[in-house]
Tab-separated table of C-alpha atoms in Angstrom:
chain	number	residue	atom	x	y	z
T	1	UNK	CA	-14.252	-0.239	-13.001
T	2	UNK	CA	-14.544	1.422	-16.372
T	3	UNK	CA	-13.915	5.032	-15.417
T	4	UNK	CA	-11.151	6.821	-17.279
T	5	UNK	CA	-8.683	9.119	-15.639
T	6	UNK	CA	-9.713	12.783	-15.773
T	7	UNK	CA	-7.498	15.201	-17.654
T	8	UNK	CA	-4.627	16.608	-15.645
T	9	UNK	CA	-1.103	17.795	-16.173
T	10	UNK	CA	1.636	15.854	-14.473
T	11	UNK	CA	4.349	17.934	-12.805
T	12	UNK	CA	7.582	16.279	-11.706
T	13	UNK	CA	9.561	18.602	-9.422
T	14	UNK	CA	13.152	17.615	-8.584
T	15	UNK	CA	13.295	19.137	-5.089
T	16	UNK	CA	10.997	19.503	-2.075
T	17	UNK	CA	11.201	23.313	-2.410
T	18	UNK	CA	9.991	23.153	-6.011
T	19	UNK	CA	7.156	20.848	-4.998
T	20	UNK	CA	6.075	23.174	-2.159
T	21	UNK	CA	6.177	26.151	-4.545
T	22	UNK	CA	4.109	24.255	-7.142
T	23	UNK	CA	1.505	23.328	-4.540
T	24	UNK	CA	1.223	26.909	-3.389
T	25	UNK	CA	0.850	28.239	-6.943
T	26	UNK	CA	-1.859	25.679	-7.774
T	27	UNK	CA	-4.808	25.546	-5.361
T	28	UNK	CA	-6.290	22.337	-6.795
T	29	UNK	CA	-2.979	20.452	-7.105
T	30	UNK	CA	-2.788	16.970	-5.605
T	31	UNK	CA	0.358	15.248	-4.423
T	32	UNK	CA	1.079	11.847	-5.881
T	33	UNK	CA	3.761	9.475	-4.571
T	34	UNK	CA	3.433	5.835	-5.717
T	35	UNK	CA	-0.108	6.474	-6.937
T	36	UNK	CA	-1.357	3.003	-5.997
T	37	UNK	CA	-4.322	4.470	-4.126
T	38	UNK	CA	-4.626	7.909	-5.707
T	39	UNK	CA	-4.934	6.642	-9.301
T	40	UNK	CA	-7.854	4.427	-8.239
T	41	UNK	CA	-9.438	7.364	-6.397
T	42	UNK	CA	-9.088	9.639	-9.431
T	43	UNK	CA	-10.761	7.058	-11.649
T	44	UNK	CA	-13.641	6.587	-9.247
T	45	UNK	CA	-14.181	10.336	-9.012
T	46	UNK	CA	-13.141	10.376	-5.337
T	47	UNK	CA	-10.476	12.973	-6.006
T	48	UNK	CA	-10.393	15.755	-8.576
T	49	UNK	CA	-7.485	17.785	-9.827
T	50	UNK	CA	-6.150	19.610	-12.841
T	51	UNK	CA	-2.559	19.170	-11.659
T	52	UNK	CA	-0.862	16.121	-10.244
T	53	UNK	CA	2.435	16.859	-8.511
T	54	UNK	CA	4.511	13.682	-8.587
T	55	UNK	CA	7.063	13.250	-5.816
T	56	UNK	CA	8.823	10.365	-7.589
T	57	UNK	CA	11.579	12.564	-9.011
T	58	UNK	CA	12.729	13.919	-5.624
T	59	UNK	CA	15.828	11.894	-4.722
T	60	UNK	CA	16.121	13.492	-1.256
T	61	UNK	CA	12.864	11.830	-0.184
T	62	UNK	CA	14.143	8.341	-0.938
T	63	UNK	CA	16.866	8.007	1.701
T	64	UNK	CA	17.068	5.932	4.879
T	65	UNK	CA	19.658	7.504	7.195
T	66	UNK	CA	21.039	6.279	10.499
T	67	UNK	CA	21.740	9.345	12.660
T	68	UNK	CA	22.856	9.976	16.256
T	69	UNK	CA	19.217	10.603	17.090
T	70	UNK	CA	18.070	7.297	15.584
T	71	UNK	CA	16.724	6.683	12.115
T	72	UNK	CA	15.297	8.984	9.472
T	73	UNK	CA	13.155	7.362	6.773
T	74	UNK	CA	12.355	9.610	3.801
T	75	UNK	CA	8.675	9.802	2.874
T	76	UNK	CA	9.480	8.617	-0.655
T	77	UNK	CA	11.129	5.382	0.506
T	78	UNK	CA	9.087	2.510	-0.924
T	79	UNK	CA	7.472	-0.126	1.246
T	80	UNK	CA	9.590	-2.844	-0.399
T	81	UNK	CA	12.725	-0.923	0.605
T	82	UNK	CA	11.420	-0.703	4.171
T	83	UNK	CA	10.553	-4.405	4.440
T	84	UNK	CA	14.072	-5.309	3.255
T	85	UNK	CA	16.181	-2.659	5.038
T	86	UNK	CA	18.298	-4.564	7.561
T	87	UNK	CA	18.460	-1.613	9.969
T	88	UNK	CA	14.644	-1.616	10.143
T	89	UNK	CA	14.228	-5.406	10.274
T	90	UNK	CA	16.740	-5.575	13.161
T	91	UNK	CA	15.732	-2.539	15.203
T	92	UNK	CA	12.101	-1.818	14.358
T	93	UNK	CA	10.563	-5.161	13.421
T	94	UNK	CA	6.952	-3.936	13.539
T	95	UNK	CA	7.779	-1.304	10.897
T	96	UNK	CA	9.243	-3.899	8.509
T	97	UNK	CA	6.335	-6.269	9.147
T	98	UNK	CA	3.751	-3.531	8.603
T	99	UNK	CA	5.409	-2.627	5.284
T	100	UNK	CA	5.346	-6.264	4.197
T	101	UNK	CA	1.654	-6.555	5.060
T	102	UNK	CA	0.591	-3.774	2.691
T	103	UNK	CA	-1.082	-4.925	-0.569
T	104	UNK	CA	0.917	-7.057	-3.038
T	105	UNK	CA	4.579	-6.922	-4.078
T	106	UNK	CA	3.847	-4.939	-7.252
T	107	UNK	CA	2.132	-2.260	-5.132
T	108	UNK	CA	4.905	-2.195	-2.530
T	109	UNK	CA	7.548	-1.616	-5.199
T	110	UNK	CA	6.139	1.878	-5.812
T	111	UNK	CA	3.959	2.637	-2.763
T	112	UNK	CA	5.753	4.907	-0.298
T	113	UNK	CA	5.933	5.493	3.438
T	114	UNK	CA	4.520	9.013	3.027
T	115	UNK	CA	1.667	7.734	0.867
T	116	UNK	CA	0.710	5.143	3.469
T	117	UNK	CA	0.856	7.656	6.332
T	118	UNK	CA	-1.352	10.064	4.353
T	119	UNK	CA	-3.676	7.328	3.055
T	120	UNK	CA	-7.269	8.421	2.697
T	121	UNK	CA	-9.797	6.897	5.106
T	122	UNK	CA	-11.942	4.075	3.738
T	123	UNK	CA	-15.592	3.119	3.989
T	124	UNK	CA	-17.933	0.683	2.281
T	125	UNK	CA	-20.163	3.660	1.354
T	126	UNK	CA	-17.234	5.698	-0.016
T	127	UNK	CA	-14.873	3.381	-1.926
T	128	UNK	CA	-17.405	2.688	-4.653
T	129	UNK	CA	-17.947	3.793	-8.223
T	130	UNK	CA	-19.460	7.177	-9.013
T	131	UNK	CA	-22.834	5.715	-10.063
T	132	UNK	CA	-23.011	3.568	-6.922
T	133	UNK	CA	-22.407	6.559	-4.675
T	134	UNK	CA	-24.704	8.807	-6.712
T	135	UNK	CA	-27.561	6.312	-6.454
T	136	UNK	CA	-27.047	6.411	-2.685
T	137	UNK	CA	-27.089	10.259	-2.572
T	138	UNK	CA	-23.324	10.297	-1.981
T	139	UNK	CA	-22.140	10.550	1.643
T	140	UNK	CA	-20.891	12.990	4.238
T	141	UNK	CA	-17.250	12.406	3.305
T	142	UNK	CA	-17.714	13.578	-0.274
T	143	UNK	CA	-20.516	15.483	-1.994
T	144	UNK	CA	-23.298	14.320	0.335
T	145	UNK	CA	-24.691	15.394	3.682
T	146	UNK	CA	-25.426	12.120	5.485
T	147	UNK	CA	-23.075	9.561	6.931
T	148	UNK	CA	-24.706	6.246	6.003
T	149	UNK	CA	-22.698	4.478	8.690
T	150	UNK	CA	-24.034	6.662	11.517
T	151	UNK	CA	-26.902	8.774	10.090
T	152	UNK	CA	-27.607	10.417	13.463
T	153	UNK	CA	-24.036	11.636	13.814
T	154	UNK	CA	-22.446	14.740	12.378
T	155	UNK	CA	-19.059	13.440	11.385
T	156	UNK	CA	-17.614	10.990	8.885
T	157	UNK	CA	-16.817	7.574	10.357
T	158	UNK	CA	-14.601	6.263	7.520
T	159	UNK	CA	-11.749	4.195	8.949
T	160	UNK	CA	-8.063	5.003	8.677
T	161	UNK	CA	-6.552	1.955	7.011
T	162	UNK	CA	-2.825	2.596	6.773
T	163	UNK	CA	-0.576	-0.108	8.208
T	164	UNK	CA	2.586	1.948	8.726
T	165	UNK	CA	1.284	4.508	11.243
T	166	UNK	CA	0.745	2.220	14.282
T	167	UNK	CA	4.066	0.445	13.727
T	168	UNK	CA	5.899	3.780	13.809
T	169	UNK	CA	3.819	5.126	16.701
T	170	UNK	CA	4.778	2.307	19.100
T	171	UNK	CA	8.427	3.207	18.434
T	172	UNK	CA	7.768	6.867	19.285
T	173	UNK	CA	8.090	8.261	15.757
T	174	UNK	CA	7.934	11.905	14.823
T	175	UNK	CA	7.258	13.216	11.351
T	176	UNK	CA	8.868	16.070	9.472
T	177	UNK	CA	6.707	18.323	7.341
T	178	UNK	CA	7.972	20.874	4.811
T	179	UNK	CA	5.883	23.885	3.880
T	180	UNK	CA	6.121	27.467	2.700
T	181	UNK	CA	7.211	28.551	6.207
T	182	UNK	CA	9.981	25.965	6.506
T	183	UNK	CA	9.889	22.597	8.201
T	184	UNK	CA	8.136	21.489	11.370
T	185	UNK	CA	8.175	18.278	13.388
T	186	UNK	CA	5.443	16.688	15.431
T	187	UNK	CA	4.774	13.323	17.068
T	188	UNK	CA	3.122	11.044	14.510
T	189	UNK	CA	0.134	10.408	16.806
T	190	UNK	CA	-0.655	14.155	16.744
T	191	UNK	CA	-0.718	14.171	12.935
T	192	UNK	CA	-4.139	12.503	12.936
T	193	UNK	CA	-7.615	13.651	13.852
T	194	UNK	CA	-10.722	11.557	14.615
T	195	UNK	CA	-12.717	12.691	11.591
T	196	UNK	CA	-12.906	10.482	8.504
T	197	UNK	CA	-13.383	13.475	6.196
T	198	UNK	CA	-10.400	15.457	7.557
T	199	UNK	CA	-8.155	12.985	9.321
T	200	UNK	CA	-4.678	14.426	8.744
T	201	UNK	CA	-3.298	17.745	9.824
T	202	UNK	CA	-1.517	18.765	6.633
T	203	UNK	CA	-2.193	22.230	5.247
T	204	UNK	CA	-2.358	22.736	1.483
T	205	UNK	CA	1.175	23.476	0.359
T	206	UNK	CA	2.749	21.200	2.950
T	207	UNK	CA	4.504	17.903	2.241
T	208	UNK	CA	5.332	15.102	4.648
T	209	UNK	CA	9.046	14.587	4.018
T	210	UNK	CA	10.269	12.029	6.582
T	211	UNK	CA	9.631	9.955	9.687
T	212	UNK	CA	12.133	10.057	12.547
T	213	UNK	CA	12.565	7.110	14.892
T	214	UNK	CA	14.533	7.194	18.177
T	215	UNK	CA	17.306	4.576	18.568
T	216	UNK	CA	15.877	1.054	18.806
T	217	UNK	CA	14.982	0.001	22.349
T	218	UNK	CA	11.986	-2.275	22.126
T	219	UNK	CA	11.072	-5.550	20.462
T	220	UNK	CA	7.993	-5.085	18.327
T	221	UNK	CA	5.440	-6.866	16.154
T	222	UNK	CA	2.685	-5.909	13.744
T	223	UNK	CA	-0.213	-8.003	12.485
T	224	UNK	CA	-3.547	-7.342	10.913
T	225	UNK	CA	-6.913	-8.985	10.374
T	226	UNK	CA	-8.136	-8.896	6.791
T	227	UNK	CA	-10.542	-10.566	4.397
T	228	UNK	CA	-8.059	-11.539	1.681
T	229	UNK	CA	-4.945	-12.865	3.365
T	230	UNK	CA	-2.430	-12.052	0.645
T	231	UNK	CA	-3.487	-8.495	-0.214
T	232	UNK	CA	-5.983	-6.341	1.627
T	233	UNK	CA	-6.517	-3.281	3.762
T	234	UNK	CA	-6.767	-4.067	7.476
T	235	UNK	CA	-10.164	-4.743	9.015
T	236	UNK	CA	-8.078	-3.947	12.065
T	237	UNK	CA	-4.325	-3.937	12.625
T	238	UNK	CA	-2.185	-3.698	15.730
T	239	UNK	CA	1.431	-2.911	16.521
T	240	UNK	CA	2.854	-3.878	19.896
T	241	UNK	CA	6.270	-2.886	21.255
T	242	UNK	CA	7.764	-4.296	24.434
T	243	UNK	CA	10.680	-2.648	26.278
T	244	UNK	CA	12.254	-3.695	29.591
T	245	UNK	CA	12.274	-1.295	32.529
T	246	UNK	CA	15.441	-1.207	34.736
T	247	UNK	CA	13.511	-3.404	37.199
T	248	UNK	CA	12.950	-6.018	34.505
T	249	UNK	CA	9.246	-5.353	33.993
T	250	UNK	CA	7.770	-5.523	30.500
T	251	UNK	CA	6.492	-2.125	29.327
T	252	UNK	CA	4.147	-2.357	26.350
T	253	UNK	CA	3.144	0.233	23.766
T	254	UNK	CA	0.101	-0.622	21.662
T	255	UNK	CA	-1.271	1.209	18.618
T	256	UNK	CA	-4.167	0.135	16.409
T	257	UNK	CA	-5.367	0.972	12.914
T	258	UNK	CA	-8.481	0.229	10.869
T	259	UNK	CA	-10.870	0.645	13.795
T	260	UNK	CA	-11.241	4.434	13.992
T	261	UNK	CA	-10.841	7.422	11.698
T	262	UNK	CA	-7.296	7.744	12.993
T	263	UNK	CA	-4.644	5.319	14.206
T	264	UNK	CA	-4.601	5.447	17.978
T	265	UNK	CA	-2.379	4.635	20.911
T	266	UNK	CA	-4.065	2.422	23.499
T	267	UNK	CA	-3.742	3.249	27.210
T	268	UNK	CA	-1.951	0.157	28.487
T	269	UNK	CA	-2.775	-0.907	32.075
T	270	UNK	CA	0.696	-0.423	33.628
T	271	UNK	CA	3.767	-2.665	33.320
T	272	UNK	CA	3.981	-6.431	33.605
T	273	UNK	CA	6.349	-7.068	36.553
T	274	UNK	CA	8.864	-9.930	36.288
T	275	UNK	CA	7.935	-13.295	37.834
T	276	UNK	CA	4.273	-12.333	38.141
T	277	UNK	CA	1.329	-14.327	36.829
T	278	UNK	CA	0.578	-12.619	33.523
T	279	UNK	CA	-3.041	-13.794	33.011
T	280	UNK	CA	-4.647	-10.868	34.860
T	281	UNK	CA	-2.419	-8.376	33.022
T	282	UNK	CA	-3.289	-9.786	29.590
T	283	UNK	CA	-7.000	-9.867	30.452
T	284	UNK	CA	-6.770	-6.186	31.410
T	285	UNK	CA	-4.868	-5.438	28.195
T	286	UNK	CA	-7.556	-7.163	26.135
T	287	UNK	CA	-10.257	-5.087	27.863
T	288	UNK	CA	-8.236	-1.883	27.365
T	289	UNK	CA	-8.064	-2.477	23.605
T	290	UNK	CA	-11.776	-3.276	23.394
T	291	UNK	CA	-12.536	-0.039	25.245
T	292	UNK	CA	-10.199	2.101	23.129
T	293	UNK	CA	-11.328	1.066	19.654
T	294	UNK	CA	-14.515	2.116	17.955
T	295	UNK	CA	-15.052	0.052	14.793
T	296	UNK	CA	-18.121	1.120	12.796
T	297	UNK	CA	-20.080	-0.390	9.910
T	298	UNK	CA	-17.438	0.820	7.440
T	299	UNK	CA	-16.577	-2.662	6.126
T	300	UNK	CA	-18.614	-5.716	5.182
T	301	UNK	CA	-17.399	-7.408	8.370
T	302	UNK	CA	-19.299	-6.763	11.604
T	303	UNK	CA	-17.760	-4.144	13.955
T	304	UNK	CA	-18.106	-6.528	16.901
T	305	UNK	CA	-15.916	-9.121	15.178
T	306	UNK	CA	-13.255	-6.489	14.495
T	307	UNK	CA	-13.314	-5.331	18.120
T	308	UNK	CA	-12.914	-8.862	19.479
T	309	UNK	CA	-10.326	-9.981	16.940
T	310	UNK	CA	-8.077	-6.941	17.368
T	311	UNK	CA	-8.041	-7.280	21.157
T	312	UNK	CA	-7.247	-11.004	20.880
T	313	UNK	CA	-4.499	-10.252	18.344
T	314	UNK	CA	-3.001	-7.620	20.674
T	315	UNK	CA	-2.718	-10.140	23.493
T	316	UNK	CA	-1.226	-12.743	21.148
T	317	UNK	CA	1.492	-10.297	20.050
T	318	UNK	CA	2.136	-9.122	23.621
T	319	UNK	CA	2.600	-12.734	24.787
T	320	UNK	CA	4.964	-13.395	21.898
T	321	UNK	CA	7.095	-10.406	22.928
T	322	UNK	CA	7.127	-11.163	26.678
P	1	UNK	CA	-1.315	17.942	-21.780
P	2	UNK	CA	0.919	15.764	-23.935
P	3	UNK	CA	4.616	15.091	-23.840
P	4	UNK	CA	7.066	13.126	-25.956
P	5	UNK	CA	7.972	9.988	-24.054
P	6	UNK	CA	10.718	7.602	-25.041
P	7	UNK	CA	10.735	4.132	-23.528
P	8	UNK	CA	11.877	0.662	-24.365
P	9	UNK	CA	9.263	-2.052	-24.785
P	10	UNK	CA	10.480	-5.641	-25.066
P	11	UNK	CA	13.836	-4.440	-26.420
P	12	UNK	CA	12.343	-1.995	-28.932
P	13	UNK	CA	12.663	1.766	-28.429
P	14	UNK	CA	9.382	3.610	-28.758
P	15	UNK	CA	8.913	7.380	-28.874
P	16	UNK	CA	5.394	8.748	-28.747
P	17	UNK	CA	3.350	11.782	-27.789
P	18	UNK	CA	1.625	10.677	-24.571
P	19	UNK	CA	-1.190	12.446	-22.704
P	20	UNK	CA	-0.263	12.895	-19.024
P	21	UNK	CA	-3.298	10.888	-17.933
P	22	UNK	CA	-2.673	7.826	-20.131
P	23	UNK	CA	-2.304	4.621	-18.126
P	24	UNK	CA	0.417	2.187	-19.096
P	25	UNK	CA	-2.071	-0.660	-19.620
P	26	UNK	CA	-4.030	1.465	-22.119
P	27	UNK	CA	-0.841	2.569	-23.856
P	28	UNK	CA	0.305	-1.037	-24.250
P	29	UNK	CA	-3.046	-2.445	-25.318
P	30	UNK	CA	-4.504	0.379	-27.407
P	31	UNK	CA	-1.437	2.033	-28.914
P	32	UNK	CA	1.144	-0.736	-29.045
P	33	UNK	CA	-1.325	-3.576	-29.759
P	34	UNK	CA	0.291	-5.544	-26.925
P	35	UNK	CA	-2.879	-7.085	-25.550
P	36	UNK	CA	-1.146	-9.673	-23.370
P	37	UNK	CA	-1.410	-7.535	-20.233
P	38	UNK	CA	-5.072	-7.903	-19.275
P	39	UNK	CA	-7.544	-5.532	-17.700
P	40	UNK	CA	-9.114	-7.613	-14.981
P	41	UNK	CA	-10.266	-5.526	-12.044
P	42	UNK	CA	-8.747	-2.353	-13.516
P	43	UNK	CA	-8.075	-1.106	-10.003
P	44	UNK	CA	-4.907	-2.799	-8.760
P	45	UNK	CA	-6.597	-5.775	-7.120
P	46	UNK	CA	-6.068	-8.719	-9.482
P	47	UNK	CA	-2.575	-8.490	-11.000
P	48	UNK	CA	-3.678	-9.496	-14.538
P	49	UNK	CA	-2.029	-6.340	-15.917
P	50	UNK	CA	1.386	-7.019	-14.298
P	51	UNK	CA	4.373	-6.051	-16.455
P	52	UNK	CA	8.019	-5.494	-15.581
P	53	UNK	CA	9.294	-1.924	-15.361
P	54	UNK	CA	13.088	-1.901	-15.149
P	55	UNK	CA	12.911	-5.551	-14.104
P	56	UNK	CA	10.397	-5.092	-11.278
P	57	UNK	CA	6.738	-6.186	-11.371
P	58	UNK	CA	4.358	-3.248	-11.705
P	59	UNK	CA	0.598	-2.989	-12.130
P	60	UNK	CA	0.162	-1.247	-15.471
P	61	UNK	CA	-3.414	-0.213	-14.559
P	62	UNK	CA	-2.020	2.002	-11.770
P	63	UNK	CA	0.994	3.332	-13.654
P	64	UNK	CA	1.048	6.546	-15.672
P	65	UNK	CA	2.849	6.093	-19.001
P	66	UNK	CA	4.367	9.566	-18.682
P	67	UNK	CA	6.102	8.482	-15.479
P	68	UNK	CA	7.789	5.592	-17.325
P	69	UNK	CA	9.946	7.810	-19.552
P	70	UNK	CA	13.371	6.236	-20.029
P	71	UNK	CA	12.404	2.892	-18.496
P	72	UNK	CA	12.494	-0.630	-19.903
P	73	UNK	CA	9.082	-2.271	-20.039
P	74	UNK	CA	8.722	-6.021	-20.470
P	75	UNK	CA	5.397	-7.648	-21.253
P	76	UNK	CA	4.342	-11.249	-21.839
P	77	UNK	CA	4.923	-10.688	-25.577
P	78	UNK	CA	8.646	-10.319	-24.826
P	79	UNK	CA	8.895	-13.788	-23.276
P	80	UNK	CA	8.961	-15.991	-26.388
P	81	UNK	CA	12.062	-15.518	-28.543
P	82	UNK	CA	12.353	-16.610	-32.179
P	83	UNK	CA	9.198	-18.658	-31.938
P	84	UNK	CA	10.352	-20.540	-28.818
P	85	UNK	CA	8.444	-20.271	-25.569
P	86	UNK	CA	10.388	-18.981	-22.579
P	87	UNK	CA	11.258	-21.368	-19.752
P	88	UNK	CA	8.384	-20.013	-17.677
P	89	UNK	CA	5.876	-20.211	-20.515
P	90	UNK	CA	6.903	-23.783	-21.310
P	91	UNK	CA	6.679	-24.763	-17.636
P	92	UNK	CA	3.173	-23.271	-17.349
P	93	UNK	CA	2.142	-25.097	-20.532
P	94	UNK	CA	3.592	-28.474	-19.606
P	95	UNK	CA	2.514	-28.420	-15.957
P	96	UNK	CA	-1.014	-27.176	-16.584
P	97	UNK	CA	-0.347	-23.854	-14.879
P	98	UNK	CA	-2.695	-22.246	-17.373
P	99	UNK	CA	-6.436	-22.768	-17.146
P	100	UNK	CA	-8.489	-20.136	-19.015
P	101	UNK	CA	-5.307	-18.125	-19.456
P	102	UNK	CA	-6.630	-14.701	-18.457
P	103	UNK	CA	-4.433	-14.326	-15.378
P	104	UNK	CA	-1.455	-16.111	-16.960
P	105	UNK	CA	0.388	-13.107	-18.464
P	106	UNK	CA	0.322	-11.385	-15.074
P	107	UNK	CA	1.332	-14.570	-13.266
P	108	UNK	CA	4.257	-15.164	-15.620
P	109	UNK	CA	5.518	-11.589	-15.408
P	110	UNK	CA	5.265	-11.613	-11.593
P	111	UNK	CA	7.130	-14.955	-11.605
P	112	UNK	CA	9.749	-13.566	-13.994
P	113	UNK	CA	10.351	-10.681	-11.559
P	114	UNK	CA	10.695	-13.158	-8.693
P	115	UNK	CA	13.134	-15.487	-10.475
P	116	UNK	CA	15.438	-12.614	-11.406
P	117	UNK	CA	15.540	-11.566	-7.781
P	118	UNK	CA	15.642	-15.080	-6.333
P	119	UNK	CA	16.549	-17.915	-8.748
P	120	UNK	CA	15.891	-20.595	-6.116
P	121	UNK	CA	12.558	-19.713	-4.497
P	122	UNK	CA	10.714	-21.999	-2.093
P	123	UNK	CA	6.948	-22.337	-2.057
P	124	UNK	CA	6.483	-19.479	0.425
P	125	UNK	CA	8.608	-17.133	-1.711
P	126	UNK	CA	6.412	-17.928	-4.715
P	127	UNK	CA	3.181	-17.460	-2.768
P	128	UNK	CA	4.426	-14.130	-1.494
P	129	UNK	CA	5.564	-12.943	-4.947
P	130	UNK	CA	2.199	-13.920	-6.480
P	131	UNK	CA	0.240	-12.464	-3.557
P	132	UNK	CA	-1.251	-9.772	-5.786
P	133	UNK	CA	-2.238	-12.112	-8.645
P	134	UNK	CA	-5.695	-13.686	-8.678
P	135	UNK	CA	-6.706	-16.864	-10.554
P	136	UNK	CA	-10.454	-17.521	-10.588
P	137	UNK	CA	-10.411	-20.815	-12.517
P	138	UNK	CA	-9.356	-23.333	-9.941
P	139	UNK	CA	-6.469	-22.903	-7.618
P	140	UNK	CA	-2.845	-22.026	-7.403
P	141	UNK	CA	-1.225	-25.449	-6.928
P	142	UNK	CA	-0.372	-25.976	-10.600
P	143	UNK	CA	0.788	-22.384	-10.961
P	144	UNK	CA	3.194	-22.753	-8.031
P	145	UNK	CA	4.403	-26.108	-9.395
P	146	UNK	CA	5.000	-24.570	-12.822
P	147	UNK	CA	7.164	-21.828	-11.327
P	148	UNK	CA	9.135	-24.374	-9.269
P	149	UNK	CA	9.786	-26.373	-12.456
P	150	UNK	CA	10.785	-23.258	-14.399
P	151	UNK	CA	13.167	-22.197	-11.609
P	152	UNK	CA	14.798	-25.664	-11.560
P	153	UNK	CA	15.017	-25.623	-15.363
P	154	UNK	CA	16.615	-22.169	-15.394
P	155	UNK	CA	19.202	-23.206	-12.800
P	156	UNK	CA	20.355	-26.215	-14.846
């Protein structure tokens, strides 16, 4: 990659209010948290801006707070803080494991929760240099009019590749968004939309400020399938949480990433009653995951392999938690 | 847009007018003539540009210089003191942790960050800390051994 960064001015607001005001004054402003993905995108010409609004100077975004309602993790908390925070390791294991599975340690030291939740979707036809994309007539996601993954379709199929979202979703997370009209909260799963070119519901001028988790109540795990074991985006990733019902049955929550344009909750086939033979339940769970996901030709690895491996991984995690 | 940025590089205070879009790796290599941090992939995938910012490993190809105002930067050039190799450098040299040498500055700075955090790492700790550093010569066995030796040496 030889591209240089385009010219921009770097703004470093000290409060969320200042950042919201800056965004609203500047239509082409882009938010930058750790910058581990955005800087690459800017260099490849996948994002353009004259103003970069850095969130690094906002201390209020960097706090992890235990509250009566559970846990509040600021959007500016880094992934290395999350993987090490004892309250998260103890109560929300999938969240700590997902954080640890993102990129390498030098990335995680600056990459943030908010950045990972708002990560751009990825595709083998999109995450390329400018000349590569130009020679291919660009694509539906940016500057072109055809999706090379599904040319007959009318939407972008790029895959959401953040690891944090499914791990928070299985714990029932909500997110807090600040904007010109104040703050709003919504379930994390409703933040996303199945369209690779417009996959998050964040208006210009709004900032994701925190994730809220209810008190811990389920054991959880997160794992992902990837090409390069030590540092890579997920070909597919899955978070599984397992809580006990009053009757002693195992109640699973499953969320996957990397297979669709949004992270999605899987409809789990009921509870696993105590003292029952689990084979039929796990076979049904495996089928449910295969039915829910829709991996496309967005990576160099075949969609079929991703579908089979993520369903097998789901069952492996569910068995581990039972 | 430019701004005056003051930062400390290998113990030396530097004050310069920095464009907002100047990457730390370019600042170090082109303006400070510190060419130890390498441009490998230039996109955060190989770790050859790893330096320490306030003691923590950072990829200088993904870091804006303007955002480093007031920080302490350490590069491979800060390892040797008074003509003597650092413990890590000596361990890499004596245990053949260096092959072509291109990835070595990044490896050593990532290892330096690890040893400050954890002076007694096991093999898994080292593998995890070097997870973002690629070596394309041969393998990682000698690199891991070198760091184990350096850690033992530093603890003595």
